[in-house]
Amino acid sequence: GAGVSQSPSNKVTEKGKDVELRCDPISGHTALYWYRQSLGQGLEFLIYFQGNSAPDKSGLPSDRFSAERTGGSVSTLTIQRTQQEDSAVYLCASSFGLLPAYGYTFGSGTRLTVV
Amino acid sequence: AQTVTQSQPEMSVQEAETVTLSCTYDTSESDYYLFWYKQPPSRQMILVIRQEAYKQQNATENRFSVNFQKAAKSFSLKISDSQLGDAAMYFCALAITGANSKLTFGKGITLSVRP
């Protein structure tokens, strides 16, 4: 597609429920990143995928968070047993490759509200 | 580990005037890129300008320019002839070449433009 697409745009869920957030990167972009933006904070790195390599999960805040990328394209971020502190905007970005010189294209994010 | 610091949470500028947004960073790496991103209410991060660390010349993009002081690890953004459409959150970010090239962000600054 023309840009990075994220769905849903907004999600309200009850505490304790599981949620899935979807990211559809730009076609041909091999690198995909998930970030979390909490109120008043910058973006916090969560996880990174590059081609068929093992993902870098070093930013995931707890084992309730997981992500997968199927076929080197669409990625899903799953949060199990959601907590109120999980409320944030979750942003996805994709890049042509490993080098920062390629730049990054961001989606519009999913605003998650846990009530 | 890398850190990016934006110490000013908010700034305001009169339309048509010039404003400078501050950013400092810390890294022990020598090969990196610095970025300024704009985030309007639509939430999508938009690249404003990018600087390669090995380039001494400051990057410019139309009304946007940077003052890159490598020794001081400072990377400020100057917006000239400010326009109402410049009102947004601005994030400074750093990416190290190699590894996963993830972006490390500052907390952002909210810029308002007075008509």
Coordinates of C-alpha atoms in Angstrom, one line a residue:
Chain A
G1 CA 0.0 0.0 0.0
A2 CA 0.9 3.7 -0.1
G3 CA 1.5 4.0 3.6
V4 CA 1.7 2.1 6.8
S5 CA -1.8 1.0 7.8
Q6 CA -2.8 0.3 11.4
S7 CA -6.1 -1.0 12.8
P8 CA -8.1 -0.4 14.7
S9 CA -7.7 3.3 15.0
N10 CA -9.1 3.3 18.5
K11 CA -9.8 0.5 20.8
V12 CA -11.5 0.5 24.2
T13 CA -11.3 -2.7 26.2
E14 CA -12.1 -3.8 29.7
K15 CA -9.3 -4.6 32.1
G16 CA -8.3 -8.2 31.9
K17 CA -9.3 -8.7 28.3
D18 CA -6.9 -9.5 25.5
V19 CA -6.4 -7.2 22.5
E20 CA -4.8 -7.5 19.1
L21 CA -3.4 -4.5 17.2
R22 CA -2.6 -4.8 13.5
C23 CA 0.1 -3.2 11.4
D24 CA 0.3 -3.5 7.6
P25 CA 3.6 -2.1 6.4
I26 CA 4.6 -0.6 3.1
S27 CA 5.1 -3.3 0.5
G28 CA 8.7 -4.2 0.2
H29 CA 9.7 -2.8 3.6
T30 CA 11.6 -5.6 5.4
A31 CA 12.0 -3.9 8.8
L32 CA 9.0 -3.3 11.1
Y33 CA 9.0 -1.6 14.5
W34 CA 6.4 -1.2 17.2
Y35 CA 6.5 1.7 19.6
R36 CA 4.3 2.7 22.5
Q37 CA 3.5 6.3 23.2
S38 CA 2.1 7.0 26.7
L39 CA 0.6 10.3 27.7
G40 CA 3.2 12.9 28.1
Q41 CA 6.0 10.5 27.1
G42 CA 8.1 10.0 24.1
L43 CA 7.9 6.9 22.0
E44 CA 9.1 3.7 23.7
F45 CA 10.5 0.9 21.5
L46 CA 8.8 -2.4 21.9
I47 CA 9.8 -4.9 19.2
Y48 CA 11.6 -5.0 15.9
F49 CA 11.3 -7.5 12.9
Q50 CA 13.7 -7.7 10.1
G51 CA 13.1 -10.2 7.3
N52 CA 13.3 -13.7 8.5
S53 CA 15.6 -12.9 11.4
A54 CA 14.6 -13.5 15.0
P55 CA 12.8 -10.5 16.3
D56 CA 14.3 -8.1 18.8
K57 CA 11.9 -8.3 21.7
S58 CA 14.1 -6.3 24.1
G59 CA 11.6 -3.5 24.6
L60 CA 8.5 -5.6 25.5
P61 CA 7.5 -4.4 29.0
S62 CA 6.2 -7.8 30.2
D63 CA 5.3 -11.3 29.1
R64 CA 1.7 -10.2 28.5
F65 CA 3.0 -8.5 25.4
S66 CA 3.8 -10.5 22.2
A67 CA 4.0 -9.8 18.5
E68 CA 4.3 -11.8 15.4
R69 CA 4.9 -11.0 11.7
T70 CA 3.4 -13.3 9.2
G71 CA 5.0 -13.8 5.8
G72 CA 7.3 -10.9 6.3
S73 CA 4.4 -8.5 6.0
V74 CA 1.5 -7.9 8.4
S75 CA 2.3 -7.8 12.1
T76 CA 0.1 -8.2 15.1
L77 CA 0.8 -7.0 18.5
T78 CA -1.1 -8.9 21.2
I79 CA -1.6 -7.7 24.8
Q80 CA -3.0 -10.3 27.1
R81 CA -4.9 -9.5 30.3
T82 CA -4.8 -5.8 29.7
Q83 CA -4.1 -3.4 32.6
Q84 CA -4.9 0.3 32.8
E85 CA -1.2 1.1 32.5
D86 CA -1.3 -0.4 29.0
S87 CA -3.5 2.6 27.8
A88 CA -1.4 4.4 25.2
V89 CA -1.0 5.0 21.5
Y90 CA 0.7 2.1 19.8
L91 CA 2.6 3.1 16.7
C92 CA 4.0 1.0 14.0
A93 CA 6.8 2.0 11.6
S94 CA 8.4 0.2 8.6
S95 CA 11.6 0.7 6.8
F96 CA 13.2 -0.5 3.6
G97 CA 16.2 -2.0 5.5
L98 CA 18.5 -1.9 8.4
L99 CA 20.1 1.4 7.8
P100 CA 18.7 4.6 9.3
A101 CA 19.5 6.3 6.0
Y102 CA 16.5 4.5 4.5
G103 CA 14.2 6.4 6.8
Y104 CA 11.1 5.2 8.6
T105 CA 7.4 5.5 7.7
F106 CA 4.9 5.6 10.5
G107 CA 1.3 4.6 10.7
S108 CA -1.3 6.7 12.5
G109 CA -1.3 4.4 15.5
T110 CA -3.9 2.6 17.6
R111 CA -5.2 4.4 20.7
L112 CA -5.8 1.8 23.3
T113 CA -7.9 2.7 26.3
V114 CA -8.2 0.1 29.1
V115 CA -11.2 0.8 31.4
Chain B
A1 CA 22.5 2.8 25.7
Q2 CA 21.3 5.9 23.9
T3 CA 19.3 8.8 25.5
V4 CA 17.6 11.8 24.0
T5 CA 16.6 14.7 26.1
Q6 CA 14.1 17.4 25.2
S7 CA 13.9 19.6 28.3
Q8 CA 11.3 22.1 27.1
P9 CA 7.8 20.6 27.3
E10 CA 6.1 23.5 25.5
M11 CA 6.9 26.5 23.4
S12 CA 5.0 29.2 21.7
V13 CA 5.9 31.3 18.7
Q14 CA 4.2 34.2 16.9
E15 CA 3.2 33.5 13.3
A16 CA 6.0 34.5 10.8
E17 CA 8.6 34.5 13.6
T18 CA 11.5 32.1 14.2
V19 CA 11.6 29.5 17.0
T20 CA 14.3 27.0 18.1
L21 CA 13.6 23.7 19.7
S22 CA 16.3 22.2 21.8
C23 CA 17.5 18.6 21.9
T24 CA 20.5 16.9 23.5
Y25 CA 21.5 13.3 23.2
D26 CA 24.0 10.8 24.5
T27 CA 25.6 7.9 22.7
S28 CA 29.0 6.2 22.6
E29 CA 28.6 5.3 19.0
S30 CA 30.2 7.2 16.2
D31 CA 27.9 6.3 13.3
Y32 CA 24.3 7.5 13.8
Y33 CA 21.5 9.6 12.5
L34 CA 19.5 12.3 14.2
F35 CA 15.9 13.1 13.3
W36 CA 13.2 15.6 14.0
Y37 CA 9.6 14.3 13.7
K38 CA 6.4 16.3 13.8
Q39 CA 3.3 14.7 15.2
P40 CA 0.0 16.5 14.5
P41 CA -3.3 15.5 16.1
S42 CA -3.6 12.8 13.4
R43 CA -0.9 11.0 15.4
Q44 CA 1.2 10.1 12.3
M45 CA 4.9 10.9 12.8
I46 CA 6.1 13.0 9.9
L47 CA 9.8 13.4 9.2
V48 CA 10.8 17.0 9.3
I49 CA 14.6 16.8 8.9
R50 CA 17.4 14.3 9.2
Q51 CA 21.1 14.7 10.0
E52 CA 23.9 12.2 9.4
A53 CA 26.5 12.3 12.2
Y54 CA 29.5 12.2 10.0
K55 CA 28.3 15.2 8.0
Q56 CA 29.5 18.5 9.4
Q57 CA 27.2 20.6 7.3
N58 CA 23.9 21.3 9.0
A59 CA 20.8 19.9 7.3
T60 CA 18.2 22.3 5.9
E61 CA 14.7 21.6 4.5
N62 CA 13.0 24.8 3.3
R63 CA 12.0 26.7 6.5
F64 CA 13.5 24.0 8.7
S65 CA 17.2 23.8 9.7
V66 CA 19.2 22.2 12.4
N67 CA 22.2 23.3 14.5
F68 CA 24.2 20.1 14.9
Q69 CA 26.9 20.4 17.5
K70 CA 28.5 16.9 17.6
A71 CA 31.0 17.5 20.3
A72 CA 28.3 19.0 22.6
K73 CA 25.8 16.3 21.5
S74 CA 23.3 19.0 20.7
F75 CA 20.8 18.9 17.8
S76 CA 18.4 21.9 17.8
L77 CA 15.7 22.6 15.2
K78 CA 15.1 26.1 13.9
I79 CA 11.7 26.9 12.3
S80 CA 11.7 30.1 10.3
D81 CA 8.7 32.1 9.2
S82 CA 6.5 30.0 11.5
Q83 CA 3.1 29.0 10.1
L84 CA -0.1 28.0 11.8
G85 CA 0.3 24.5 10.3
D86 CA 3.6 24.1 12.2
A87 CA 1.6 23.7 15.5
A88 CA 2.2 20.1 16.7
M89 CA 4.3 18.0 18.9
Y90 CA 7.9 17.7 17.8
F91 CA 10.2 14.8 18.7
C92 CA 13.9 14.5 18.5
A93 CA 15.2 11.0 17.8
L94 CA 18.4 9.1 17.4
A95 CA 19.2 5.9 15.5
I96 CA 22.5 4.0 15.5
T97 CA 23.6 2.5 12.3
G98 CA 23.7 -1.3 12.6
A99 CA 22.0 -3.6 15.1
N100 CA 18.3 -3.0 14.7
S101 CA 18.5 0.8 13.9
K102 CA 15.7 1.4 16.3
L103 CA 14.8 5.0 17.0
T104 CA 15.3 6.4 20.5
F105 CA 13.0 9.4 21.1
G106 CA 12.9 12.3 23.4
K107 CA 9.7 13.2 25.3
G108 CA 8.7 15.7 22.7
I109 CA 7.8 19.4 22.8
T110 CA 4.4 20.9 22.1
L111 CA 4.7 23.9 19.8
S112 CA 1.9 26.4 19.5
V113 CA 1.7 29.1 16.9
R114 CA -0.1 32.4 17.7
P115 CA -1.8 34.1 14.8

